[in-house]
CSV table of C-alpha atoms in Angstrom, one decimal:
chain,number,residue,atom,x,y,z
A,1,MET,CA,92.1,120.7,167.1
A,2,ILE,CA,94.9,117.9,167.2
A,3,LYS,CA,98.3,119.6,166.9
A,4,LYS,CA,100.7,116.9,168.5
A,5,ILE,CA,100.5,113.1,168.4
A,6,ALA,CA,102.3,110.6,170.8
A,7,VAL,CA,102.5,107.0,169.2
A,8,LEU,CA,103.0,104.3,171.5
A,9,GLY,CA,105.2,101.2,170.2
A,10,ALA,CA,107.5,101.5,167.6
A,11,GLY,CA,107.1,97.7,165.8
A,12,THR,CA,105.7,97.0,162.7
A,13,MET,CA,102.6,99.1,163.0
A,14,GLY,CA,103.5,102.0,165.5
A,15,HIS,CA,106.6,103.3,163.4
A,16,GLY,CA,104.4,103.4,160.2
A,17,ILE,CA,101.5,105.4,162.1
A,18,ALA,CA,104.5,107.8,163.2
A,19,GLU,CA,105.9,107.9,159.8
A,20,THR,CA,102.5,108.7,158.2
A,21,PHE,CA,101.5,111.4,160.7
A,22,ALA,CA,105.2,113.1,160.4
A,23,MET,CA,105.0,113.0,156.4
A,24,HIS,CA,101.8,115.0,156.6
A,25,GLY,CA,103.1,117.8,158.9
A,26,TYR,CA,102.2,116.6,162.4
A,27,PRO,CA,104.9,116.5,165.3
A,28,VAL,CA,105.2,112.9,166.7
A,29,ASN,CA,106.6,111.8,169.8
A,30,LEU,CA,107.2,107.8,169.4
A,31,TYR,CA,107.6,105.8,172.5
A,32,GLU,CA,109.4,102.6,172.7
A,33,THR,CA,110.7,100.7,175.7
A,34,TYR,CA,112.7,98.2,173.8
A,35,GLU,CA,116.2,99.9,173.7
A,36,PRO,CA,117.4,98.0,170.5
A,37,LEU,CA,114.5,99.1,168.5
A,38,ARG,CA,114.3,102.7,170.1
A,39,ASN,CA,118.1,103.3,169.0
A,40,THR,CA,117.0,101.7,165.3
A,41,VAL,CA,113.6,102.9,164.4
A,42,LYS,CA,114.8,106.1,162.9
A,43,GLU,CA,117.0,104.6,160.4
A,44,ILE,CA,114.0,101.9,159.6
A,45,ILE,CA,111.7,105.1,159.3
A,46,LYS,CA,114.3,106.7,157.0
A,47,ASN,CA,115.1,104.0,154.5
A,48,GLU,CA,111.1,103.5,154.0
A,49,LEU,CA,110.9,107.3,153.3
A,50,ALA,CA,113.7,107.1,150.9
A,51,PHE,CA,111.9,104.2,149.1
A,52,LEU,CA,109.0,106.5,148.7
A,53,CYS,CA,111.1,109.2,147.2
A,54,GLU,CA,112.5,106.9,144.9
A,55,ASN,CA,109.3,106.1,143.8
A,56,GLY,CA,107.9,109.4,143.4
A,57,MET,CA,105.5,109.6,146.6
A,58,ILE,CA,107.6,112.1,148.4
A,59,LYS,CA,110.2,114.7,147.4
A,60,GLU,CA,113.8,114.4,148.8
A,61,LYS,CA,113.6,117.4,151.0
A,62,ASP,CA,110.4,115.3,152.5
A,63,ILE,CA,112.7,112.9,154.1
A,64,GLN,CA,114.6,115.1,156.4
A,65,ASP,CA,111.4,117.1,157.2
A,66,SER,CA,109.6,114.1,158.0
A,67,MET,CA,112.4,112.9,160.3
A,68,ASP,CA,112.5,116.1,162.2
A,69,ARG,CA,109.0,116.1,163.1
A,70,ILE,CA,109.6,112.6,165.0
A,71,GLN,CA,111.2,112.5,168.6
A,72,ILE,CA,112.0,109.0,170.1
A,73,PHE,CA,111.3,108.5,173.9
A,74,SER,CA,112.0,106.0,176.6
A,75,GLU,CA,109.7,107.6,179.4
A,76,LEU,CA,105.9,107.8,178.8
A,77,SER,CA,105.4,110.4,180.9
A,78,GLU,CA,107.7,112.6,178.7
A,79,ALA,CA,106.0,111.4,175.5
A,80,VAL,CA,102.5,112.0,176.4
A,81,CYS,CA,102.3,115.1,178.7
A,82,ASP,CA,101.4,117.6,176.0
A,83,VAL,CA,99.9,115.9,173.5
A,84,ASP,CA,96.3,116.0,171.8
A,85,TYR,CA,96.3,112.5,170.6
A,86,VAL,CA,97.9,109.3,171.5
A,87,ILE,CA,97.4,105.9,169.8
A,88,GLU,CA,99.0,102.9,171.1
A,89,ALA,CA,100.4,100.1,168.8
A,90,THR,CA,101.1,97.6,171.5
A,91,PRO,CA,100.5,93.6,171.8
A,92,GLU,CA,96.9,92.4,171.5
A,93,LYS,CA,96.5,91.8,175.1
A,94,VAL,CA,93.4,93.4,177.0
A,95,GLU,CA,95.1,93.5,180.4
A,96,LEU,CA,98.2,95.3,179.0
A,97,LYS,CA,95.8,97.9,176.9
A,98,GLN,CA,93.8,98.5,180.2
A,99,GLU,CA,97.2,99.1,182.1
A,100,ILE,CA,98.2,101.4,179.4
A,101,PHE,CA,95.0,103.5,179.3
A,102,ASP,CA,95.1,103.6,183.3
A,103,GLN,CA,98.5,105.3,182.6
A,104,LEU,CA,97.3,107.7,179.9
A,105,ASP,CA,94.4,108.9,182.0
A,106,LYS,CA,96.8,110.1,184.6
A,107,LEU,CA,99.5,111.1,182.4
A,108,CYS,CA,97.9,113.1,179.3
A,109,LYS,CA,95.8,116.4,179.7
A,110,PRO,CA,92.1,115.9,180.1
A,111,SER,CA,91.3,117.2,176.5
A,112,ALA,CA,93.7,114.6,174.9
A,113,ILE,CA,92.1,112.0,172.6
A,114,LEU,CA,93.5,108.6,173.3
A,115,ALA,CA,93.3,105.5,170.9
A,116,SER,CA,93.9,101.7,170.1
A,117,ASN,CA,95.3,100.2,167.1
A,118,THR,CA,93.3,97.0,167.9
A,119,SER,CA,90.9,95.1,165.6
A,120,SER,CA,90.3,92.2,168.0
A,121,LEU,CA,89.8,93.6,171.4
A,122,ALA,CA,86.6,95.4,172.6
A,123,LEU,CA,86.7,98.8,173.2
A,124,MET,CA,84.8,98.8,176.6
A,125,ASP,CA,87.0,95.8,178.0
A,126,MET,CA,90.1,97.9,177.2
A,127,ILE,CA,88.7,101.1,179.0
A,128,LYS,CA,86.2,99.7,181.7
A,129,TYR,CA,88.5,100.8,184.5
A,130,LEU,CA,88.8,104.4,183.2
A,131,PRO,CA,86.4,107.6,184.6
A,132,ALA,CA,83.3,108.1,182.6
A,133,GLU,CA,84.5,111.4,181.5
A,134,ARG,CA,87.8,109.8,180.0
A,135,GLN,CA,85.7,107.1,178.5
A,136,LYS,CA,84.0,109.8,176.3
A,137,ARG,CA,87.4,110.3,174.7
A,138,VAL,CA,88.9,107.0,173.9
A,139,MET,CA,88.4,105.2,170.7
A,140,VAL,CA,89.7,102.5,168.1
A,141,CYS,CA,91.6,103.7,165.1
A,142,HIS,CA,92.6,100.7,163.1
A,143,TRP,CA,95.2,100.6,160.6
A,144,TYR,CA,96.0,98.3,157.8
A,145,ASN,CA,99.8,97.1,157.5
A,146,PRO,CA,101.9,98.8,156.1
A,147,ALA,CA,100.6,101.6,157.9
A,148,HIS,CA,102.5,104.4,155.7
A,149,LEU,CA,101.1,102.9,152.6
A,150,MET,CA,97.5,101.4,153.0
A,151,PRO,CA,95.1,104.0,152.8
A,152,ILE,CA,92.4,102.7,155.2
A,153,ALA,CA,91.5,103.9,158.3
A,154,GLU,CA,88.7,102.4,160.7
A,155,LEU,CA,87.7,104.8,163.2
A,156,SER,CA,85.1,103.8,165.9
A,157,PHE,CA,81.9,105.4,166.8
A,158,PHE,CA,80.4,103.2,169.1
A,159,GLY,CA,78.4,105.5,171.2
A,160,ASN,CA,80.7,106.4,173.9
A,161,MET,CA,82.0,109.9,172.4
A,162,GLU,CA,80.3,113.1,171.0
A,163,GLU,CA,80.2,113.5,167.1
A,164,VAL,CA,82.4,116.6,167.5
A,165,THR,CA,85.1,114.4,169.1
A,166,TYR,CA,85.0,111.9,166.2
A,167,LYS,CA,85.0,114.6,163.8
A,168,GLU,CA,88.2,116.0,165.0
A,169,VAL,CA,89.9,112.6,164.6
A,170,GLU,CA,88.4,112.0,161.4
A,171,GLU,CA,89.7,115.4,160.1
A,172,LEU,CA,93.4,114.1,161.4
A,173,TYR,CA,93.0,111.0,159.6
A,174,GLN,CA,92.1,112.7,156.3
A,175,ASN,CA,94.6,115.2,156.6
A,176,SER,CA,96.8,112.3,156.8
A,177,GLY,CA,96.0,110.9,153.5
A,178,LYS,CA,93.5,108.3,154.9
A,179,GLN,CA,90.1,107.1,153.6
A,180,THR,CA,88.2,106.7,157.0
A,181,ILE,CA,85.6,104.3,157.7
A,182,LYS,CA,83.2,105.0,160.3
A,183,VAL,CA,82.4,101.7,162.4
A,184,LEU,CA,79.2,102.0,164.4
A,185,LYS,CA,79.2,98.7,166.1
A,186,ASP,CA,82.1,97.1,168.3
A,187,VAL,CA,82.7,93.8,166.8
A,188,PRO,CA,85.7,91.5,166.5
A,189,GLY,CA,87.7,92.6,163.2
A,190,LEU,CA,85.7,95.8,162.5
A,191,VAL,CA,84.9,95.7,159.1
A,192,ALA,CA,87.8,95.2,156.4
A,193,ASN,CA,89.3,92.4,158.3
A,194,ARG,CA,86.0,90.7,158.4
A,195,ILE,CA,85.8,90.9,154.9
A,196,GLN,CA,89.3,90.1,154.3
A,197,GLN,CA,88.6,86.6,156.4
A,198,GLY,CA,85.6,85.9,154.4
A,199,VAL,CA,87.7,85.7,151.5
A,200,ALA,CA,90.8,83.9,152.8
A,201,ARG,CA,88.7,81.1,154.2
A,202,GLU,CA,87.3,80.2,150.9
A,203,VAL,CA,90.9,80.8,149.4
A,204,PHE,CA,92.4,78.1,151.9
A,205,SER,CA,89.7,76.2,151.3
A,206,LEU,CA,90.3,75.9,147.7
A,207,ILE,CA,93.8,74.7,148.4
A,208,GLU,CA,93.0,72.1,151.0
A,209,GLU,CA,90.5,70.5,148.5
A,210,GLY,CA,93.0,70.6,145.7
A,211,ILE,CA,91.1,72.7,143.1
A,212,ALA,CA,94.1,74.8,141.9
A,213,SER,CA,97.4,75.5,142.9
A,214,PRO,CA,98.4,78.3,145.3
A,215,LYS,CA,99.5,80.1,142.6
A,216,ASP,CA,96.6,80.0,140.4
A,217,ILE,CA,94.4,80.7,143.3
A,218,ASP,CA,96.1,84.0,143.8
A,219,LYS,CA,96.1,84.5,140.1
A,220,ALA,CA,92.2,84.4,140.1
A,221,LEU,CA,91.7,86.6,143.0
A,222,LYS,CA,94.3,89.0,141.3
A,223,PHE,CA,92.8,89.1,138.0
A,224,GLY,CA,89.2,88.2,138.9
A,225,PRO,CA,87.2,89.7,142.1
A,226,ALA,CA,90.4,91.8,143.5
A,227,PHE,CA,90.9,93.4,139.9
A,228,ARG,CA,87.1,95.0,140.4
A,229,TYR,CA,87.7,95.4,144.2
A,230,ALA,CA,90.9,97.8,143.5
A,231,THR,CA,88.3,100.4,142.1
A,232,THR,CA,84.8,99.1,143.1
A,233,GLY,CA,83.1,98.0,146.1
A,234,GLN,CA,81.2,94.8,146.4
A,235,LEU,CA,77.8,96.4,146.6
A,236,GLU,CA,78.3,98.5,143.7
A,237,VAL,CA,79.7,95.1,141.7
A,238,ALA,CA,76.4,93.7,142.8
A,239,ASP,CA,74.4,96.6,141.3
A,240,MET,CA,76.1,96.5,138.2
A,241,GLY,CA,75.8,92.8,137.9
A,242,GLY,CA,71.8,92.4,138.9
A,243,LEU,CA,71.0,91.7,142.1
A,244,ASP,CA,68.7,88.9,141.1
A,245,ILE,CA,71.8,87.2,139.3
A,246,TRP,CA,73.6,87.6,142.8
A,247,CYS,CA,70.9,86.2,144.7
A,248,THR,CA,70.6,83.2,142.2
A,249,VAL,CA,74.7,82.4,142.4
A,250,GLY,CA,74.6,82.8,146.2
A,251,ASP,CA,71.4,80.1,146.4
A,252,ASN,CA,73.8,77.6,144.1
A,253,LEU,CA,77.2,78.3,145.8
A,254,LEU,CA,77.1,79.4,149.3
A,255,ALA,CA,75.7,75.7,150.5
A,256,VAL,CA,78.9,74.1,149.1
A,257,MET,CA,81.5,76.6,150.0
A,258,ASP,CA,83.6,76.6,153.3
A,259,ASN,CA,81.9,77.6,156.6
A,260,ARG,CA,84.1,76.4,159.1
A,261,GLN,CA,84.3,78.4,162.1
A,262,GLU,CA,88.2,78.4,162.8
A,263,ALA,CA,91.2,78.5,160.9
A,264,ASN,CA,91.6,76.2,158.1
A,265,PRO,CA,93.9,72.9,159.0
A,266,ILE,CA,96.4,73.8,156.1
A,267,LEU,CA,97.2,77.1,158.0
A,268,ARG,CA,97.6,75.1,161.5
A,269,GLN,CA,99.8,72.6,159.8
A,270,ARG,CA,101.9,74.9,158.3
A,271,VAL,CA,102.3,77.1,161.4
A,272,GLU,CA,103.2,73.7,163.5
A,273,ALA,CA,105.7,73.1,160.7
A,274,GLY,CA,107.4,76.7,161.3
A,275,LYS,CA,106.5,77.5,157.5
A,276,LEU,CA,105.2,80.9,158.8
A,277,GLY,CA,105.6,82.6,155.4
A,278,MET,CA,108.1,85.3,154.6
A,279,LYS,CA,109.4,85.7,157.9
A,280,SER,CA,110.5,82.0,158.4
A,281,GLY,CA,111.7,81.5,154.6
A,282,GLU,CA,108.5,79.4,153.3
A,283,GLY,CA,104.6,79.8,153.8
A,284,PHE,CA,102.8,78.7,150.4
A,285,PHE,CA,105.7,79.8,148.5
A,286,SER,CA,109.7,80.1,149.3
A,287,TYR,CA,111.3,83.1,150.2
A,288,PRO,CA,115.4,82.5,150.0
A,289,ALA,CA,116.9,84.7,152.5
A,290,ASP,CA,118.8,86.7,150.0
A,291,LYS,CA,115.7,87.8,148.4
A,292,VAL,CA,113.5,88.8,151.1
A,293,GLU,CA,114.4,92.4,151.0
A,294,GLU,CA,113.6,92.4,147.3
A,295,GLU,CA,110.2,90.6,147.5
A,296,LYS,CA,109.1,93.0,150.4
A,297,ASN,CA,110.2,95.9,148.1
A,298,LYS,CA,108.2,94.4,145.2
A,299,PHE,CA,105.1,94.2,147.5
A,300,ASN,CA,105.5,97.6,148.5
A,301,LYS,CA,106.2,99.0,145.1
A,302,LYS,CA,102.8,97.2,143.9
A,303,LEU,CA,101.1,99.3,146.7
A,304,ILE,CA,102.6,102.5,145.7
A,305,ILE,CA,101.3,102.1,142.0
A,306,GLN,CA,97.8,101.2,143.5
A,307,LEU,CA,98.0,104.3,145.8
A,308,LYS,CA,98.9,106.4,142.9
A,309,ALA,CA,96.1,105.1,140.7
A,310,SER,CA,93.3,105.2,143.5
A,311,GLU,CA,93.7,109.2,143.4
A,312,ASN,CA,91.6,108.9,140.3
A,313,TYR,CA,88.6,107.2,141.5
A,314,ILE,CA,88.5,108.0,145.3
A,315,ASP,CA,85.1,109.6,146.4
A,316,GLU,CA,84.8,113.0,147.1
């Protein structure tokens, strides 16, 4: 049974992962090499917990209880020596992941389960230098951002580990409020990101062709397909509408929709112009510096509303 956890990396994903486990009662060792972030991450987590409290997701007492369960480390050996589960949330470089897993193999107890938050790197590429016995206890556990709000977790079951090991991790995630997706094949993007990219490709194409404004395209998604997707999966939607209808519409539309194999030029143009979205103040929309925090809170509040509502329709 997994009782104690280590998270490697205290950035956007790592601190949210640590925060989630701590909220659900697990002691967490949070390892970070960058001193300025190491010195401020607990304040970041505390502010996020306070926001959850303000919006009725947790009680005030839960803030300090969660904070008390998180310990910050600058030495990897101290962070992982006695834990049952380690997840790394470091930059997406296969050589870096290989080095991390090599260190973890040497520093962790043999029974520890190791994981990566990656969604773009192949598991066997990351762990190919590990001993065969350790490879049986390594997996991908992919979170969505923001980790403490998005209820999905994609867990790999690629044939390298036993079912009992997978079940142990699945139980950890379900106990931490996550809806788990059992991914059976090691493909780039896993499941959710591939679905998301399929939608995004057509959205960017509609903008590129001037078919509607960015605002109206987002509105069409929010109050059209995504309105159903919030509660109903695509296959359920297809069954409800009739597979004969979906087959006919697919024949009529798919041939004239975007099928390019690379990022849309309008994305590349904006990136080259330094228009990266909220982080730079402008993307498809504008974000004045004095409004950024307000916009982030609005975004997170919408997720909280949806998270509360989802309790009414989650499949048992």
